[in-house]
Amino acid sequence: MSSESVPFVPPDAADALARLDMPMAEAMRTQRAVRRLHLDPVSREVLLPLLELSLKAPTSSNTQDWCYVVVEDRAQKERLAKLYRPLYRTFSPIERWAARRDPSRLRQMKPGEWQAEHFEELPVFVIPCYRRNLKHRPVGRPQISVASFYGSVYPAVQNLLLGCRAVGLGASLQTLPIWFVPMARRILGLPRSMNPVCIIPIGWARGRYGPTTRRPVEEVVHWDRYRNPAA
């Protein structure tokens, strides 16, 4: 009997949260963007502790001007899907054409295609948002304000992704579904001062985690200046 024919039973909250004791190095080595998800609901008893832990991340000047919009409502998901799919259908053929001679890259695109097809069926979206002010702005000049804006929220996002990995939830960071920020803001009921930063679809992962394959560190690290390898 294949694993696909065996009904999936989500772990209870206590068992799932006990997995947060996973060694940090193991979580980091095996974390990946997981887009194929079981469509079973994700308990708030599991999700809320992960969100709470994520907020232990540092933030610029300790401003903590963040919020999470958590979308479980099917109608809200459908509104976001209508915003997302036209963009996906615009960019996906371009990516497929660029990868037409690379079977491995084409295979890697399949989970994204599945996710786009099932977008409104996915269990829950977490949408991190950050408040704009004179110091923190997502666009415009000086560029230091842009770095400060995203640098104030993405550490919390990574904490959430690692927490999802530990408990067995699949998650991936995306920006295309909220590409049109004014429309996304309107759907989510956000004030003009609050910007959605990304969207994280979350559900119990289908299949196995890592280990992931990455380029050797020697090819990525440059000492003092670009293209200066380690001795």
PDB file of N, CA and C in Angstrom, residues 174-216:
ATOM      1  N   GLN A 174       6.777  33.409   0.334  1.00  0.00           N
ATOM      2  CA  GLN A 174       6.434  33.896  -0.998  1.00  0.00           C
ATOM      3  C   GLN A 174       6.118  35.383  -0.939  1.00  0.00           C
ATOM      4  N   THR A 175       6.307  36.042  -2.058  1.00  0.00           N
ATOM      5  CA  THR A 175       5.935  37.456  -2.161  1.00  0.00           C
ATOM      6  C   THR A 175       4.974  37.720  -3.320  1.00  0.00           C
ATOM      7  N   LEU A 176       4.941  36.839  -4.319  1.00  0.00           N
ATOM      8  CA  LEU A 176       4.112  37.091  -5.500  1.00  0.00           C
ATOM      9  C   LEU A 176       2.626  37.250  -5.165  1.00  0.00           C
ATOM     10  N   PRO A 177       2.052  36.473  -4.228  1.00  0.00           N
ATOM     11  CA  PRO A 177       0.625  36.640  -3.945  1.00  0.00           C
ATOM     12  C   PRO A 177       0.251  38.003  -3.370  1.00  0.00           C
ATOM     13  N   ILE A 178       1.211  38.754  -2.844  1.00  0.00           N
ATOM     14  CA  ILE A 178       0.910  40.093  -2.319  1.00  0.00           C
ATOM     15  C   ILE A 178       1.656  41.160  -3.116  1.00  0.00           C
ATOM     16  N   TRP A 179       1.985  40.834  -4.371  1.00  0.00           N
ATOM     17  CA  TRP A 179       2.755  41.734  -5.218  1.00  0.00           C
ATOM     18  C   TRP A 179       2.079  43.095  -5.338  1.00  0.00           C
ATOM     19  N   PHE A 180       0.763  43.094  -5.532  1.00  0.00           N
ATOM     20  CA  PHE A 180       0.007  44.344  -5.598  1.00  0.00           C
ATOM     21  C   PHE A 180      -0.379  44.735  -4.172  1.00  0.00           C
ATOM     22  N   VAL A 181       0.512  45.468  -3.532  1.00  0.00           N
ATOM     23  CA  VAL A 181       0.353  45.750  -2.105  1.00  0.00           C
ATOM     24  C   VAL A 181      -0.963  46.462  -1.784  1.00  0.00           C
ATOM     25  N   PRO A 182      -1.388  47.506  -2.518  1.00  0.00           N
ATOM     26  CA  PRO A 182      -2.660  48.155  -2.154  1.00  0.00           C
ATOM     27  C   PRO A 182      -3.843  47.195  -2.173  1.00  0.00           C
ATOM     28  N   MET A 183      -3.895  46.290  -3.158  1.00  0.00           N
ATOM     29  CA  MET A 183      -4.998  45.336  -3.219  1.00  0.00           C
ATOM     30  C   MET A 183      -4.895  44.313  -2.098  1.00  0.00           C
ATOM     31  N   ALA A 184      -3.675  43.843  -1.825  1.00  0.00           N
ATOM     32  CA  ALA A 184      -3.493  42.904  -0.715  1.00  0.00           C
ATOM     33  C   ALA A 184      -3.879  43.549   0.604  1.00  0.00           C
ATOM     34  N   ARG A 185      -3.491  44.825   0.760  1.00  0.00           N
ATOM     35  CA  ARG A 185      -3.825  45.549   1.989  1.00  0.00           C
ATOM     36  C   ARG A 185      -5.344  45.666   2.145  1.00  0.00           C
ATOM     37  N   ARG A 186      -6.026  45.920   1.027  1.00  0.00           N
ATOM     38  CA  ARG A 186      -7.487  46.059   1.073  1.00  0.00           C
ATOM     39  C   ARG A 186      -8.144  44.736   1.451  1.00  0.00           C
ATOM     40  N   ILE A 187      -7.680  43.636   0.872  1.00  0.00           N
ATOM     41  CA  ILE A 187      -8.237  42.318   1.189  1.00  0.00           C
ATOM     42  C   ILE A 187      -8.068  42.000   2.672  1.00  0.00           C
ATOM     43  N   LEU A 188      -6.912  42.329   3.208  1.00  0.00           N
ATOM     44  CA  LEU A 188      -6.583  41.976   4.590  1.00  0.00           C
ATOM     45  C   LEU A 188      -7.083  42.997   5.598  1.00  0.00           C
ATOM     46  N   GLY A 189      -7.620  44.119   5.130  1.00  0.00           N
ATOM     47  CA  GLY A 189      -8.109  45.135   6.040  1.00  0.00           C
ATOM     48  C   GLY A 189      -7.013  45.885   6.763  1.00  0.00           C
ATOM     49  N   LEU A 190      -5.843  45.978   6.139  1.00  0.00           N
ATOM     50  CA  LEU A 190      -4.712  46.650   6.770  1.00  0.00           C
ATOM     51  C   LEU A 190      -4.807  48.159   6.587  1.00  0.00           C
ATOM     52  N   PRO A 191      -4.392  48.929   7.576  1.00  0.00           N
ATOM     53  CA  PRO A 191      -4.293  50.378   7.377  1.00  0.00           C
ATOM     54  C   PRO A 191      -3.150  50.703   6.423  1.00  0.00           C
ATOM     55  N   ARG A 192      -3.148  51.898   5.868  1.00  0.00           N
ATOM     56  CA  ARG A 192      -2.119  52.292   4.901  1.00  0.00           C
ATOM     57  C   ARG A 192      -0.727  52.264   5.516  1.00  0.00           C
ATOM     58  N   SER A 193      -0.639  52.417   6.815  1.00  0.00           N
ATOM     59  CA  SER A 193       0.667  52.434   7.470  1.00  0.00           C
ATOM     60  C   SER A 193       1.266  51.046   7.625  1.00  0.00           C
ATOM     61  N   MET A 194       0.461  50.002   7.397  1.00  0.00           N
ATOM     62  CA  MET A 194       0.934  48.631   7.638  1.00  0.00           C
ATOM     63  C   MET A 194       1.137  47.917   6.306  1.00  0.00           C
ATOM     64  N   ASN A 195       2.360  47.444   6.064  1.00  0.00           N
ATOM     65  CA  ASN A 195       2.678  46.785   4.809  1.00  0.00           C
ATOM     66  C   ASN A 195       2.798  45.275   4.978  1.00  0.00           C
ATOM     67  N   PRO A 196       2.103  44.486   4.136  1.00  0.00           N
ATOM     68  CA  PRO A 196       2.379  43.054   4.104  1.00  0.00           C
ATOM     69  C   PRO A 196       3.769  42.828   3.520  1.00  0.00           C
ATOM     70  N   VAL A 197       4.539  41.979   4.153  1.00  0.00           N
ATOM     71  CA  VAL A 197       5.936  41.769   3.770  1.00  0.00           C
ATOM     72  C   VAL A 197       6.096  40.517   2.918  1.00  0.00           C
ATOM     73  N   CYS A 198       5.390  39.452   3.280  1.00  0.00           N
ATOM     74  CA  CYS A 198       5.435  38.201   2.521  1.00  0.00           C
ATOM     75  C   CYS A 198       4.215  37.393   2.947  1.00  0.00           C
ATOM     76  N   ILE A 199       4.044  36.244   2.327  1.00  0.00           N
ATOM     77  CA  ILE A 199       2.964  35.336   2.706  1.00  0.00           C
ATOM     78  C   ILE A 199       3.556  33.946   2.863  1.00  0.00           C
ATOM     79  N   ILE A 200       3.169  33.261   3.930  1.00  0.00           N
ATOM     80  CA  ILE A 200       3.727  31.941   4.246  1.00  0.00           C
ATOM     81  C   ILE A 200       2.582  30.938   4.305  1.00  0.00           C
ATOM     82  N   PRO A 201       2.343  30.160   3.240  1.00  0.00           N
ATOM     83  CA  PRO A 201       1.365  29.073   3.319  1.00  0.00           C
ATOM     84  C   PRO A 201       1.911  27.970   4.219  1.00  0.00           C
ATOM     85  N   ILE A 202       1.076  27.480   5.113  1.00  0.00           N
ATOM     86  CA  ILE A 202       1.507  26.489   6.099  1.00  0.00           C
ATOM     87  C   ILE A 202       0.504  25.345   6.147  1.00  0.00           C
ATOM     88  N   GLY A 203       1.017  24.133   6.235  1.00  0.00           N
ATOM     89  CA  GLY A 203       0.207  22.928   6.412  1.00  0.00           C
ATOM     90  C   GLY A 203       1.121  21.777   6.779  1.00  0.00           C
ATOM     91  N   TRP A 204       0.540  20.677   7.174  1.00  0.00           N
ATOM     92  CA  TRP A 204       1.382  19.515   7.497  1.00  0.00           C
ATOM     93  C   TRP A 204       2.077  19.031   6.224  1.00  0.00           C
ATOM     94  N   ALA A 205       3.369  18.820   6.328  1.00  0.00           N
ATOM     95  CA  ALA A 205       4.187  18.529   5.150  1.00  0.00           C
ATOM     96  C   ALA A 205       3.867  17.157   4.571  1.00  0.00           C
ATOM     97  N   ARG A 206       3.809  17.104   3.253  1.00  0.00           N
ATOM     98  CA  ARG A 206       3.740  15.830   2.542  1.00  0.00           C
ATOM     99  C   ARG A 206       5.158  15.436   2.139  1.00  0.00           C
ATOM    100  N   GLY A 207       5.525  14.192   2.368  1.00  0.00           N
ATOM    101  CA  GLY A 207       6.874  13.755   2.021  1.00  0.00           C
ATOM    102  C   GLY A 207       7.871  14.061   3.117  1.00  0.00           C
ATOM    103  N   ARG A 208       9.151  13.927   2.768  1.00  0.00           N
ATOM    104  CA  ARG A 208      10.229  14.058   3.744  1.00  0.00           C
ATOM    105  C   ARG A 208      10.910  15.406   3.632  1.00  0.00           C
ATOM    106  N   TYR A 209      11.545  15.783   4.728  1.00  0.00           N
ATOM    107  CA  TYR A 209      12.419  16.957   4.718  1.00  0.00           C
ATOM    108  C   TYR A 209      13.806  16.552   4.245  1.00  0.00           C
ATOM    109  N   GLY A 210      14.676  17.531   4.018  1.00  0.00           N
ATOM    110  CA  GLY A 210      16.064  17.483   3.605  1.00  0.00           C
ATOM    111  C   GLY A 210      16.725  16.126   3.718  1.00  0.00           C
ATOM    112  N   PRO A 211      18.066  16.062   3.775  1.00  0.00           N
ATOM    113  CA  PRO A 211      18.929  17.249   3.791  1.00  0.00           C
ATOM    114  C   PRO A 211      18.931  17.980   2.442  1.00  0.00           C
ATOM    115  N   THR A 212      19.158  19.255   2.508  1.00  0.00           N
ATOM    116  CA  THR A 212      19.165  20.059   1.298  1.00  0.00           C
ATOM    117  C   THR A 212      20.543  20.028   0.640  1.00  0.00           C
ATOM    118  N   THR A 213      20.553  20.323  -0.643  1.00  0.00           N
ATOM    119  CA  THR A 213      21.801  20.384  -1.396  1.00  0.00           C
ATOM    120  C   THR A 213      22.123  21.844  -1.681  1.00  0.00           C
ATOM    121  N   ARG A 214      23.298  22.249  -1.272  1.00  0.00           N
ATOM    122  CA  ARG A 214      23.721  23.623  -1.488  1.00  0.00           C
ATOM    123  C   ARG A 214      25.147  23.639  -2.030  1.00  0.00           C
ATOM    124  N   ARG A 215      25.522  24.743  -2.635  1.00  0.00           N
ATOM    125  CA  ARG A 215      26.900  24.874  -3.129  1.00  0.00           C
ATOM    126  C   ARG A 215      27.872  24.819  -1.949  1.00  0.00           C
ATOM    127  N   PRO A 216      29.089  24.302  -2.163  1.00  0.00           N
ATOM    128  CA  PRO A 216      30.079  24.263  -1.084  1.00  0.00           C
ATOM    129  C   PRO A 216      30.362  25.661  -0.563  1.00  0.00           C
TER     130      PRO A 216
END
